[in-house]
Coordinates of C-alpha atoms in Angstrom, one line a residue:
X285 CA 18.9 102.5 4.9
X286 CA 16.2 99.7 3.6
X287 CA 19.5 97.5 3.0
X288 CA 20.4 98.2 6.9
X289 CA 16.8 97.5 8.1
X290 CA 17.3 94.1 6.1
X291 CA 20.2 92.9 7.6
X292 CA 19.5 94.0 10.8
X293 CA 15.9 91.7 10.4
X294 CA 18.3 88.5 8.7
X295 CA 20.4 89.1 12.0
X296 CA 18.1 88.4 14.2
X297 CA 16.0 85.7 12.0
X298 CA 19.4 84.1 12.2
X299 CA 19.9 84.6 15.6
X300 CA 16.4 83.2 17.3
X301 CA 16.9 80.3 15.1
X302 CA 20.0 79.5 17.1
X303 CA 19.0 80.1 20.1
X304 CA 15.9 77.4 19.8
X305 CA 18.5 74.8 18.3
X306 CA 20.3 75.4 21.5
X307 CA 17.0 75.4 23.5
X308 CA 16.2 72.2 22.0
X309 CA 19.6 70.3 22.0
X310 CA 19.3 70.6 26.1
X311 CA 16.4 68.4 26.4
X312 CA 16.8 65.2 26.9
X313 CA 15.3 62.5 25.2
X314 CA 12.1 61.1 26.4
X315 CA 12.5 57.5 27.7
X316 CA 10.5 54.3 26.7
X317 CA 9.3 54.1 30.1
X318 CA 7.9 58.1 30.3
X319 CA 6.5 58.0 26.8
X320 CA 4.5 55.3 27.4
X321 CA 2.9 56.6 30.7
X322 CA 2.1 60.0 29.0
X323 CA 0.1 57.1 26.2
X324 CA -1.4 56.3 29.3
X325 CA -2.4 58.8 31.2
X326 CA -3.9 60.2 27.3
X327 CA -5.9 57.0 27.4
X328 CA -7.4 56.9 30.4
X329 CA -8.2 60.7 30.2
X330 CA -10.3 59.6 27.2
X331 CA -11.7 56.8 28.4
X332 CA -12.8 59.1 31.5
X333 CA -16.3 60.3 29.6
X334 CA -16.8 56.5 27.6
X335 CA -16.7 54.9 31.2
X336 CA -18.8 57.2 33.0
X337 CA -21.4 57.1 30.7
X338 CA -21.3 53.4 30.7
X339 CA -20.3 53.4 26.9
X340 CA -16.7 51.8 27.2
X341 CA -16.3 49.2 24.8
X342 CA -14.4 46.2 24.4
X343 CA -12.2 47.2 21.6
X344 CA -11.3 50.1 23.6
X345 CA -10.0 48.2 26.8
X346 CA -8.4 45.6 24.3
X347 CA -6.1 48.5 22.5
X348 CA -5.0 49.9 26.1
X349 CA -3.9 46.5 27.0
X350 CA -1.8 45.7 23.6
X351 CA -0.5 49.5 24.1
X352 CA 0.7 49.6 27.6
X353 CA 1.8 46.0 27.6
X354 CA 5.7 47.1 27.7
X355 CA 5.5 49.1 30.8
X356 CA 6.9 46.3 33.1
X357 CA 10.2 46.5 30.7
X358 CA 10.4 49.9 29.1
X359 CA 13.4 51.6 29.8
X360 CA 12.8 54.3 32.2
X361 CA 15.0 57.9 31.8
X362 CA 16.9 57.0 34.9
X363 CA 17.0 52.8 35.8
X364 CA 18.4 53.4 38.8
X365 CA 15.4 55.1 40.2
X366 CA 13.6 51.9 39.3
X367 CA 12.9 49.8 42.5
X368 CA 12.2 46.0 42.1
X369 CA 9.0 46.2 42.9
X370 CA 8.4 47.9 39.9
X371 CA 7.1 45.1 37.9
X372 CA 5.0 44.2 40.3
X373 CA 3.1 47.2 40.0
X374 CA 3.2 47.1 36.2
X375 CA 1.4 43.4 36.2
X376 CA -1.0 45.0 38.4
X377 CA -1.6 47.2 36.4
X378 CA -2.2 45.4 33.4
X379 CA -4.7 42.7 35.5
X380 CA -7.0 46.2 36.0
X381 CA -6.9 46.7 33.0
X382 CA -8.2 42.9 32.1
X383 CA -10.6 43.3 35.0
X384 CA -12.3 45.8 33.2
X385 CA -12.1 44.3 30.5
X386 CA -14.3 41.6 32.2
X387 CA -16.7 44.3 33.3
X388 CA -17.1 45.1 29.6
X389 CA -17.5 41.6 28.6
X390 CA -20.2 41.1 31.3
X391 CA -21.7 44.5 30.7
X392 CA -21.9 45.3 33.9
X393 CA -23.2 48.4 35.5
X394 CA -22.0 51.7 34.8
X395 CA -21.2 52.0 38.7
X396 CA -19.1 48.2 38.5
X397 CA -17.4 49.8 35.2
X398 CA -16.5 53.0 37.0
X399 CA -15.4 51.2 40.0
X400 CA -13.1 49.2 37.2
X401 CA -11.6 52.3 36.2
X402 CA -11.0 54.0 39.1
X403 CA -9.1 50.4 40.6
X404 CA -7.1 50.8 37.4
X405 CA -6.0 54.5 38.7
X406 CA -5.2 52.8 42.2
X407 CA -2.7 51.0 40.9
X408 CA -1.1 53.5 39.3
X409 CA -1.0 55.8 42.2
X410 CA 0.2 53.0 44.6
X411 CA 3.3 52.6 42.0
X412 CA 3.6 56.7 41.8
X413 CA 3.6 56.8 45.3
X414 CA 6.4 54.6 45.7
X415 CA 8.9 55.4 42.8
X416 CA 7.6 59.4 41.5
X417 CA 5.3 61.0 42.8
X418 CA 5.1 64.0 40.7
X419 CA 2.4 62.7 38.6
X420 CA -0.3 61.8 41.3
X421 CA -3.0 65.0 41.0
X422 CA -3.2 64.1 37.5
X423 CA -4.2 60.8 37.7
X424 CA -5.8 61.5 40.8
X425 CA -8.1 64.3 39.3
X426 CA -8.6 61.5 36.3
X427 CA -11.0 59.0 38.7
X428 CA -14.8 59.1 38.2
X429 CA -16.4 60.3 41.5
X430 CA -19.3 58.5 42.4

């Protein structure tokens, strides 16, 4: 009987493993292009509390610059939903991002700093508007509210 009760528990050990190999194998790959935006919207969830409390620093900004730099070419999980004004959006992107980084640089305000951010969060709804919208609430719900 204890022999059954073990087989019967190395049957089904066996089997739920297979299942999640299965479960797993039918996800696809995450692209360069989504990765990176999920780095980003992590970032600027972060930077959130810094930038509201008029803490932000410089070496902050500076590493969200170097690590979002490749969003104008990373390879998104479908190119053909890629329009060309794409790149357009991520250069803007990236020149928020260095326009807060002046803010820093200047220490301005906290209310100049937020208004930074929140520009920064513009941009990226203007492009989510235009090519997926899916991810607008979040970065929506991510602005400082005066």
């Amino acid at each position: 009987m204890r022999y059954l009760i073990m087989a019967g528990l190395l049957m089904v050990s066996l089997l739920a493993c297979q299942s999640n190999e299965s479960a797993n194998a039918r996800l696809a790959p995450v692209s360069e292009l989504a990765a990176t935006m999920r780095v980003m919207t992590t970032d600027m969830e972060g930077l959130k509390t810094a930038v509201a409390k008029g803490e932000l620093t410089l070496s902050q900004v500076d590493a969200m610059i170097v690590a979002h730099a490749s969003l104008a070419t990373d390879q998104a999980t479908t190119p053909s939903d890629i329009k060309i004004t794409f790149p357009t959006y991520a250069d803007g992107y990236i020149k928020q991002l260095q326009l807060l980084r002046e803010q820093v640089i200047n220490q301005a305000d906290v209310k100049q700093q937020i208004d930074a951010f929140n520009a920064v969060l513009v941009t990226c709804v203007g492009c989510h508007q235009d090519h997926c919208p899916g991810p607008i609430e979040r970065i929506e719900k991510i602005a400082i509210q005066p």
